[in-house]
Coordinates of C-alpha atoms and ligand atoms in Angstrom, one line a residue:
X1 CA 18.4 -13.5 2.0
X2 CA 18.9 -10.5 4.3
X3 CA 18.3 -10.2 8.0
X4 CA 18.3 -7.1 10.3
X5 CA 20.1 -6.9 13.6
X6 CA 18.4 -4.1 15.6
X7 CA 20.0 -2.9 18.8
X8 CA 17.6 -1.2 21.3
X9 CA 16.2 0.7 22.9
X10 CA 17.0 3.9 21.1
X11 CA 15.4 7.4 21.0
X12 CA 15.0 8.7 17.5
X13 CA 15.4 12.4 16.6
X14 CA 15.9 14.4 13.5
X15 CA 14.2 14.8 10.2
X16 CA 13.1 12.4 7.5
X17 CA 11.6 13.0 4.0
X18 CA 8.8 10.8 2.9
X19 CA 9.0 9.1 -0.5
X20 CA 6.4 8.8 -3.2
X21 CA 3.6 6.4 -2.5
X22 CA 4.0 2.7 -3.5
X23 CA 0.3 2.1 -3.6
X24 CA -0.3 5.2 -5.7
X25 CA 2.6 4.4 -8.1
X26 CA 1.4 0.9 -8.9
X27 CA -2.0 1.8 -10.4
X28 CA -0.6 4.9 -12.0
X29 CA 2.1 2.8 -13.7
X30 CA -0.7 0.6 -14.9
X31 CA -2.5 3.6 -16.3
X32 CA 0.4 4.2 -18.6
X33 CA -0.7 1.1 -20.5
X34 CA -3.7 3.2 -21.8
X35 CA -1.4 5.7 -23.4
X36 CA 0.4 4.9 -26.7
X37 CA 3.4 7.1 -25.8
X38 CA 5.8 7.9 -23.0
X39 CA 4.4 8.6 -19.6
X40 CA 6.9 10.2 -17.2
X41 CA 6.3 9.7 -13.4
X42 CA 8.1 11.7 -10.7
X43 CA 8.5 10.5 -7.1
X44 CA 8.1 6.8 -7.9
X45 CA 10.0 5.1 -5.0
X46 CA 12.8 2.6 -5.4
X47 CA 11.2 -0.6 -4.1
X48 CA 11.3 -4.2 -5.1
X49 CA 7.5 -4.1 -5.8
X50 CA 8.1 -1.2 -8.3
X51 CA 10.9 -3.2 -10.0
X52 CA 8.6 -6.2 -10.2
X53 CA 5.7 -4.2 -11.6
X54 CA 8.2 -2.6 -14.2
X55 CA 9.1 -6.2 -15.3
X56 CA 5.3 -6.9 -15.6
X57 CA 4.9 -3.9 -17.9
X58 CA 8.0 -4.9 -19.9
X59 CA 6.5 -8.3 -20.4
X60 CA 3.4 -6.7 -21.9
X61 CA 5.6 -4.9 -24.5
X62 CA 6.3 -1.5 -22.7
X63 CA 9.7 0.0 -22.2
X64 CA 10.4 1.1 -18.6
X65 CA 13.5 3.0 -17.5
X66 CA 14.6 5.8 -15.1
X67 CA 15.8 9.1 -16.6
X68 CA 18.8 11.1 -15.3
X69 CA 16.4 12.9 -12.9
X70 CA 15.2 9.6 -11.5
X71 CA 11.8 9.9 -13.1
X72 CA 10.2 6.7 -14.2
X73 CA 9.5 6.6 -17.9
X74 CA 7.0 4.1 -19.3
X75 CA 6.9 3.9 -23.1
X76 CA 3.7 2.1 -24.0
X77 CA 3.9 2.7 -27.7
X78 CA 3.6 -1.1 -28.1
X79 CA 1.5 -3.3 -25.9
X80 CA 1.3 -6.6 -27.8
X81 CA 1.4 -9.3 -25.2
X82 CA -1.5 -8.6 -22.8
X83 CA -0.6 -11.4 -20.3
X84 CA 0.0 -11.1 -16.6
X85 CA 2.2 -14.1 -15.7
X86 CA 1.6 -16.2 -12.6
X87 CA 5.3 -15.9 -11.8
X88 CA 4.8 -12.1 -11.1
X89 CA 1.2 -11.9 -10.1
X90 CA 1.6 -14.6 -7.4
X91 CA 4.5 -12.6 -5.9
X92 CA 2.6 -9.2 -5.9
X93 CA -1.2 -9.1 -5.7
X94 CA -1.2 -5.4 -6.8
X95 CA -0.4 -6.7 -10.3
X96 CA -4.1 -7.4 -10.8
X97 CA -4.5 -3.7 -11.6
X98 CA -3.2 -4.3 -15.2
X99 CA -6.5 -6.1 -16.0
X100 CA -8.7 -3.0 -16.5
X101 CA -6.2 -0.9 -18.6
X102 CA -5.2 -4.0 -20.7
X103 CA -8.9 -4.4 -21.6
X104 CA -9.2 -0.7 -22.4
X105 CA -6.0 -0.7 -24.5
X106 CA -6.0 -4.2 -26.2
X107 CA -9.6 -5.4 -25.8
X108 CA -8.2 -8.6 -24.3
X109 CA -6.2 -9.7 -21.2
X110 CA -5.0 -12.8 -19.6
X111 CA -4.0 -12.2 -16.0
X112 CA -3.2 -14.9 -13.4
X113 CA -5.6 -15.1 -10.5
X114 CA -3.7 -13.7 -7.6
X115 CA -4.6 -16.3 -4.9
X116 CA -4.2 -15.7 -1.2
X117 CA -1.3 -14.2 0.8
X118 CA -0.1 -13.7 4.4
X119 CA -2.8 -11.1 5.0
X120 CA -5.8 -13.2 3.8
X121 CA -7.7 -14.5 0.8
X122 CA -7.6 -11.4 -1.4
X123 CA -10.5 -12.3 -3.8
X124 CA -11.0 -10.3 -7.0
X125 CA -14.7 -11.1 -7.5
X126 CA -15.7 -7.4 -7.4
X127 CA -13.1 -6.5 -10.0
X128 CA -14.5 -9.1 -12.3
X129 CA -18.2 -8.1 -11.6
X130 CA -17.3 -4.6 -12.6
X131 CA -15.5 -5.5 -15.8
X132 CA -18.4 -7.8 -16.8
X133 CA -20.8 -4.9 -16.2
X134 CA -18.8 -2.9 -18.7
X135 CA -19.3 -5.6 -21.3
X136 CA -16.3 -7.9 -20.8
X137 CA -16.6 -11.6 -21.4
X138 CA -14.6 -13.3 -18.6
X139 CA -13.7 -16.9 -18.0
X140 CA -11.1 -18.8 -16.0
X141 CA -8.5 -20.9 -17.8
X142 CA -5.6 -22.7 -16.1
X143 CA -5.7 -20.3 -13.2
X144 CA -5.8 -17.2 -15.4
X145 CA -8.6 -14.7 -15.8
X146 CA -9.2 -14.4 -19.5
X147 CA -11.2 -11.3 -20.4
X148 CA -12.3 -10.1 -23.8
X149 CA -14.5 -7.3 -25.1
X150 CA -16.1 -8.6 -28.3
X151 CA -18.3 -5.4 -28.6
X152 CA -15.9 -3.0 -26.9
X153 CA -16.4 -1.6 -23.3
X154 CA -19.7 0.1 -22.8
X155 CA -20.3 2.6 -20.0
X156 CA -22.8 1.6 -17.3
X157 CA -23.8 2.0 -13.6
X158 CA -21.7 -0.2 -11.4
X159 CA -21.9 -0.9 -7.6
X160 CA -18.5 -1.8 -6.2
X161 CA -19.3 -2.5 -2.6
X162 CA -18.3 -5.8 -1.0
X163 CA -18.4 -7.4 2.4
X164 CA -15.6 -5.3 3.7
X165 CA -16.5 -2.0 2.0
X166 CA -15.2 -0.9 -1.3
X167 CA -12.1 -2.2 -3.1
X168 CA -9.1 0.0 -3.8
X169 CA -7.6 -1.8 -6.7
X170 CA -11.0 -2.9 -7.9
X171 CA -12.0 0.8 -8.2
X172 CA -8.7 1.4 -10.0
X173 CA -9.3 -1.4 -12.5
X174 CA -12.9 -0.4 -13.3
X175 CA -11.9 3.3 -13.5
X176 CA -9.1 2.5 -15.9
X177 CA -11.3 0.3 -18.1
X178 CA -14.1 2.9 -18.1
X179 CA -12.0 5.9 -19.3
X180 CA -11.9 4.6 -22.9
X181 CA -15.3 2.9 -22.8
X182 CA -18.2 4.1 -25.0
X183 CA -20.5 6.3 -23.0
X184 CA -20.7 7.2 -19.3
X185 CA -19.9 4.9 -16.3
X186 CA -21.0 5.7 -12.8
X187 CA -19.2 3.8 -10.1
X188 CA -21.0 3.7 -6.7
X189 CA -19.2 2.6 -3.5
X190 CA -15.9 3.6 -5.1
X191 CA -12.9 3.6 -2.9
X192 CA -12.0 7.1 -1.7
X193 CA -8.4 6.4 -0.7
X194 CA -5.9 9.2 -1.6
X195 CA -4.2 6.6 -4.0
X196 CA -7.4 6.4 -6.0
X197 CA -7.7 10.2 -6.0
X198 CA -4.2 10.4 -7.3
X199 CA -4.9 7.8 -10.1
X200 CA -8.0 9.7 -11.1
X201 CA -6.1 13.0 -11.2
X202 CA -3.4 11.4 -13.3
X203 CA -6.0 10.0 -15.7
X204 CA -7.7 13.4 -16.0
X205 CA -4.3 15.0 -16.7
X206 CA -4.0 12.4 -19.5
X207 CA -7.3 13.6 -20.9
X208 CA -9.9 11.3 -19.1
X209 CA -13.1 12.8 -17.9
X210 CA -13.6 11.7 -14.3
X211 CA -15.7 13.6 -11.8
X212 CA -16.7 13.0 -8.2
X213 CA -13.0 12.3 -7.4
X214 CA -12.5 11.5 -3.7
X215 CA -16.2 10.6 -3.2
X216 CA -17.9 7.2 -3.3
X217 CA -19.6 8.1 -6.6
X218 CA -17.3 8.5 -9.6
X219 CA -18.7 9.5 -13.0
X220 CA -16.5 8.7 -16.0
X221 CA -17.3 9.9 -19.5
X222 CA -15.5 7.8 -22.0
X223 CA -13.0 9.5 -24.3
X224 CA -11.4 8.3 -27.5
X225 CA -7.8 8.4 -26.4
X226 CA -5.4 9.6 -23.7
X227 CA -2.2 11.6 -24.1
X228 CA 1.2 11.1 -22.6
X229 CA 1.9 13.3 -19.5
X230 CA 4.4 14.0 -16.8
X231 CA 2.9 13.4 -13.4
X232 CA 4.1 13.5 -9.7
X233 CA 2.9 10.7 -7.4
X234 CA 1.7 11.7 -3.9
X235 CA 3.8 11.1 -0.8
X236 CA 3.3 7.7 0.9
X237 CA 0.9 8.2 3.8
X238 CA 1.7 4.7 5.2
X239 CA 5.4 5.4 5.2
X240 CA 4.7 8.6 7.0
X241 CA 2.5 6.8 9.5
X242 CA 5.2 4.3 10.1
X243 CA 7.8 7.0 10.9
X244 CA 5.2 8.6 13.2
X245 CA 5.0 5.3 15.0
X246 CA 8.9 5.1 15.1
X247 CA 9.0 8.5 16.8
X248 CA 6.4 7.5 19.3
X249 CA 7.6 4.1 20.2
X250 CA 11.2 5.4 20.9
X251 CA 10.0 8.4 22.9
X252 CA 11.6 10.4 20.2
X253 CA 11.0 13.5 18.2
X254 CA 10.8 13.4 14.4
X255 CA 10.2 16.1 11.8
X256 CA 8.5 14.3 8.9
X257 CA 8.7 16.2 5.7
X258 CA 6.8 15.8 2.4
X259 CA 3.8 14.4 4.0
X260 CA 0.2 15.4 3.7
X261 CA -1.5 15.7 7.1
X262 CA -4.9 15.6 5.5
X263 CA -4.3 12.0 4.3
X264 CA -3.5 11.0 7.9
X265 CA -6.3 12.5 10.0
X266 CA -7.6 9.2 11.5
X267 CA -4.0 8.2 12.3
X268 CA -3.2 11.6 13.8
X269 CA -6.4 11.5 15.9
X270 CA -5.4 8.0 17.3
X271 CA -1.8 9.1 18.0
X272 CA -3.0 12.2 19.9
X273 CA -5.5 10.0 21.8
X274 CA -2.6 7.9 23.1
X275 CA -0.5 10.9 24.1
X276 CA 1.7 11.5 21.1
X277 CA 2.1 15.2 20.1
X278 CA 1.5 15.7 16.4
X279 CA 1.8 19.2 15.0
X280 CA 1.7 20.6 11.5
X281 CA 5.0 22.0 10.5
X282 CA 6.1 23.6 7.2
X283 CA 5.4 21.0 4.5
X284 CA 5.0 18.1 7.0
X285 CA 4.5 17.2 10.6
X286 CA 6.4 17.1 13.9
X287 CA 5.9 14.1 16.1
X288 CA 7.0 14.0 19.7
X289 CA 6.4 11.7 22.6
X290 CA 6.9 12.9 26.0
X291 CA 5.6 10.6 28.8
X292 CA 3.8 7.3 28.8
X293 CA 1.5 6.0 26.2
X294 CA -2.2 5.8 26.8
X295 CA -4.5 3.0 25.6
X296 CA -6.9 3.3 22.6
X297 CA -9.4 1.2 20.8
X298 CA -9.0 1.2 17.1
X299 CA -11.0 -0.3 14.2
X300 CA -9.5 -0.4 10.7
X301 CA -11.8 1.0 8.0
X302 CA -11.7 2.2 4.4
X303 CA -10.4 5.8 4.0
X304 CA -10.9 8.2 5.8
X305 CA -10.9 5.6 8.6
X306 CA -7.9 4.2 10.3
X307 CA -5.9 2.3 7.5
X308 CA -5.3 -1.4 7.8
X309 CA -1.8 -0.8 6.4
X310 CA -0.9 0.9 9.8
X311 CA -2.7 -1.6 12.1
X312 CA 0.4 -3.7 12.8
X313 CA 2.5 -0.6 13.5
X314 CA -0.1 0.8 15.9
X315 CA -0.3 -2.5 17.6
X316 CA 3.5 -2.5 18.3
X317 CA 3.0 1.0 19.8
X318 CA -0.1 0.0 21.9
X319 CA 1.8 -3.0 23.3
X320 CA 3.8 -0.5 25.4
X321 CA 0.7 1.6 26.5
X322 CA -0.4 1.9 30.1
X323 CA -3.3 -0.7 30.2
X324 CA -5.5 -2.6 27.7
X325 CA -6.3 -1.6 24.1
X326 CA -8.5 -3.3 21.5
X327 CA -7.6 -3.5 17.8
X328 CA -10.3 -4.6 15.4
X329 CA -9.4 -5.5 11.8
X330 CA -12.3 -4.8 9.5
X331 CA -10.6 -4.9 6.1
X332 CA -8.5 -8.1 6.2
X333 CA -9.8 -10.0 9.3
X334 CA -6.8 -12.4 9.2
X335 CA -4.1 -9.7 9.0
X336 CA -2.5 -10.6 12.3
X337 CA 0.7 -12.5 11.5
X338 CA 2.6 -10.0 13.6
X339 CA 0.7 -10.9 16.8
X340 CA 2.6 -14.1 17.6
X341 CA 5.9 -12.5 16.6
X342 CA 5.3 -9.5 18.9
X343 CA 4.5 -11.9 21.7
X344 CA 7.9 -13.5 21.2
X345 CA 9.2 -10.0 22.1
X346 CA 7.3 -10.1 25.4
X347 CA 4.3 -8.2 24.2
X348 CA 1.0 -9.3 25.6
X349 CA -1.5 -9.7 22.8
X350 CA -4.5 -12.0 22.6
X351 CA -6.2 -12.6 19.3
X352 CA -9.9 -13.5 19.2
X353 CA -11.0 -13.7 15.6
X354 CA -10.6 -10.3 14.0
X355 CA -10.0 -8.7 17.4
X356 CA -6.7 -8.4 19.3
X357 CA -6.7 -7.4 23.0
X358 CA -3.4 -5.6 23.7
X359 CA -2.4 -5.6 27.4
X360 CA 0.4 -3.0 27.6
X361 CA 3.8 -4.1 29.0
X362 CA 6.5 -1.9 30.5
X363 CA 9.3 -3.2 28.2
X364 CA 9.6 -5.3 25.0
X365 CA 12.5 -7.7 25.0
X366 CA 14.6 -8.5 21.9
X367 CA 14.1 -11.8 20.2
X368 CA 14.6 -13.4 16.7
X369 CA 11.4 -12.8 14.8
X370 CA 10.1 -13.6 11.4
X371 CA 8.8 -11.0 9.0
X372 CA 5.6 -12.3 7.2
X373 CA 4.3 -9.4 5.2
X374 CA 5.2 -5.9 4.5
X375 CA 3.4 -4.0 7.3
X376 CA 3.8 -6.8 9.9
X377 CA 7.6 -6.5 9.2
X378 CA 7.5 -2.8 9.8
X379 CA 5.8 -3.5 13.2
X380 CA 8.7 -5.8 14.1
X381 CA 11.3 -3.2 13.2
X382 CA 9.4 -0.7 15.3
X383 CA 9.3 -3.1 18.2
X384 CA 13.0 -3.8 17.7
X385 CA 13.8 -0.1 18.1
X386 CA 12.1 -0.1 21.5
X387 CA 13.1 -3.5 22.8
X388 CA 15.9 -4.2 25.2
X389 CA 18.7 -6.1 23.4
X390 CA 19.3 -7.2 19.8
X391 CA 16.3 -8.1 17.8
X392 CA 16.9 -10.2 14.7
X393 CA 14.3 -9.7 11.9
X394 CA 14.3 -12.5 9.4
X395 CA 13.0 -12.3 5.8
X396 CA 13.7 -8.6 5.4
X397 CA 12.7 -8.8 1.8
X398 CA 9.1 -8.2 2.9
X399 CA 10.1 -4.8 4.3
X400 CA 12.1 -4.0 1.1
X401 CA 8.8 -4.3 -0.9
X402 CA 7.4 -1.1 0.6
X403 CA 10.1 0.8 2.5
X404 CA 13.1 2.0 0.6
X405 CA 16.3 1.0 2.5
X406 CA 14.6 1.6 5.8
X407 CA 17.8 1.0 7.8
X408 CA 19.5 3.8 5.9
X409 CA 16.6 6.1 6.7
X410 CA 16.3 5.2 10.4
X411 CA 20.1 5.0 11.3
X412 CA 20.8 8.7 10.8
X413 CA 17.9 9.4 13.2
X414 CA 19.5 7.3 16.0
X415 CA 18.6 3.7 15.2
X416 CA 21.1 0.9 15.2
X417 CA 20.1 -1.4 12.5
X418 CA 22.5 -3.6 10.6
X419 CA 21.6 -5.5 7.4
X420 CA 23.3 -8.8 7.0
X421 CA 23.1 -11.1 3.9
X422 CA 22.9 -14.7 4.9
Ligands
LIG501 N1 -12.4 -7.7 -1.6 C1 -13.3 -8.6 -2.0 N2 -13.5 -8.8 -3.4 C2 -12.7 -8.1 -4.3 C3 -11.7 -7.2 -3.8 C4 -11.6 -7.0 -2.5 O1 -14.0 -9.2 -1.2 O2 -12.9 -8.3 -5.5 C5 -12.2 -7.5 -0.2 C6 -10.8 -7.8 0.3 O3 -10.6 -9.2 0.6 C7 -10.7 -6.9 1.5 C8 -11.4 -5.7 1.1 O4 -12.3 -6.1 0.1 O5 -11.4 -7.6 2.6 C9 -10.6 -4.5 0.7 O6 -9.6 -5.0 -0.2 P1 -9.0 -4.0 -1.4 O7 -9.5 -4.6 -2.7 O8 -9.4 -2.6 -1.1 O9 -7.5 -4.3 -1.3 P2 -6.5 -4.2 -2.5 O10 -6.9 -3.1 -3.4 O11 -6.2 -5.5 -3.0 C10 -5.0 -2.2 -1.5 C11 -3.5 -2.1 -1.1 C12 -3.3 -2.8 0.2 C13 -4.2 -2.2 1.2 C14 -5.7 -2.4 0.7 C15 -6.7 -1.8 1.7 C16 -2.2 -1.8 -3.2 C17 -1.2 -2.4 -4.1 N3 -2.6 -2.6 -2.1 O12 -5.1 -3.6 -1.7 O13 -1.9 -2.5 0.6 O14 -4.1 -2.9 2.4 O15 -5.8 -1.7 -0.5 O16 -6.4 -0.4 1.9 O17 -2.7 -0.7 -3.3 C18 0.1 -2.9 1.6 O18 0.6 -1.9 1.0 O19 0.8 -3.5 2.5 C19 -1.2 -3.4 1.2 C20 -1.5 -4.7 1.4

């Protein structure tokens, strides 16, 4: 197991290029299941979650490899074992997005129920409701969702809203099942996240007929088959937001390249509110902090609202603001594992249900802390960059799931992070 030693405080400066999006790559890799041929994906990041998902696809019968240009090739000529094992699905909830494409391709799927994780319950009831509406017979057997389509999938009108808004991977699942269904499917309350837009664009490149992309109403006319394509995944907006926070928390200046400002408007707005300068610069953004941080109130929301995947990182930043801020988590109300860890570093955070009151402190102090999930770990790394002394972050494997060698990206910018295997 690896740990990080982070010496702080540091001031970051320089330029960093954002990788392809993890959360766009995963459903797009699942979409390859629908194509009896070789899908070639550019800009898929090198992450442990991508490796695990590749193994999941290989277990189904696909061949997955990197070509000499680092493109990810998924050959789905054969998909003869439509089973998503507990072993993998329990490690990565994103695996559930094979369910829809497996039904579309094989007419049958057995995928382990994901269960909960460090950020909350993660139910899949809306996914199953949508697939049932398309004509799937679904039952649970030994912890597995067993789905079959005795009469094929049939297009219909589906409402995908839930208690916390739409569902990102639920929308991905239903969209991928519907592209090969008979007739037209209309999904209402579809997720509008850029990762869903990217998936829909990729499916259309493959020959699907999806309209309303980026809106809460998607119309999908079923087609007979999809063709293999080469497709480039969008840049990772959450990685970009994390580097923005790294610049801000260290009073630094970063030029963040290969990043789409339009995917980050709610984040940019919040950063500007707290006194961080964010400017559009050729093909990316420049982030500078000069002066103290102001307070802000933030509520996480489905896109285009402030993303839950940047809530922990913003909280680390607000813990150094001049006064009190309020953070409300409206997507995963229990996603606060970082609160107690940041408090170990002398932050002043008080959690009341899905709300955290952040009383800004002048200085964070290094401490040994425990990474609990991907984004919470990123917040601890950010805090470590700003804290006085040597912060030790345990269970770094959580960070490796979503940030490619983060220490090798941050150290050239002025960070002092050492990875140690223990
Ligand atoms: N929900 C239900 N029923 C469902 C599905 C979802 O009640 O059937 C609820 C969830 O419990 C949550 C809300 O709806 O309260 C939204 O969850 P969603 O389904 O949108 O989350 P997801 O698709 O499972 C993806 C990302 C997450 C990201 C969320 C929200 C991937 C692989 N995962 O999860 O990313 O936080 O959307 O934007 O794309 C991460 O990268 O760290 C991460 C957790």
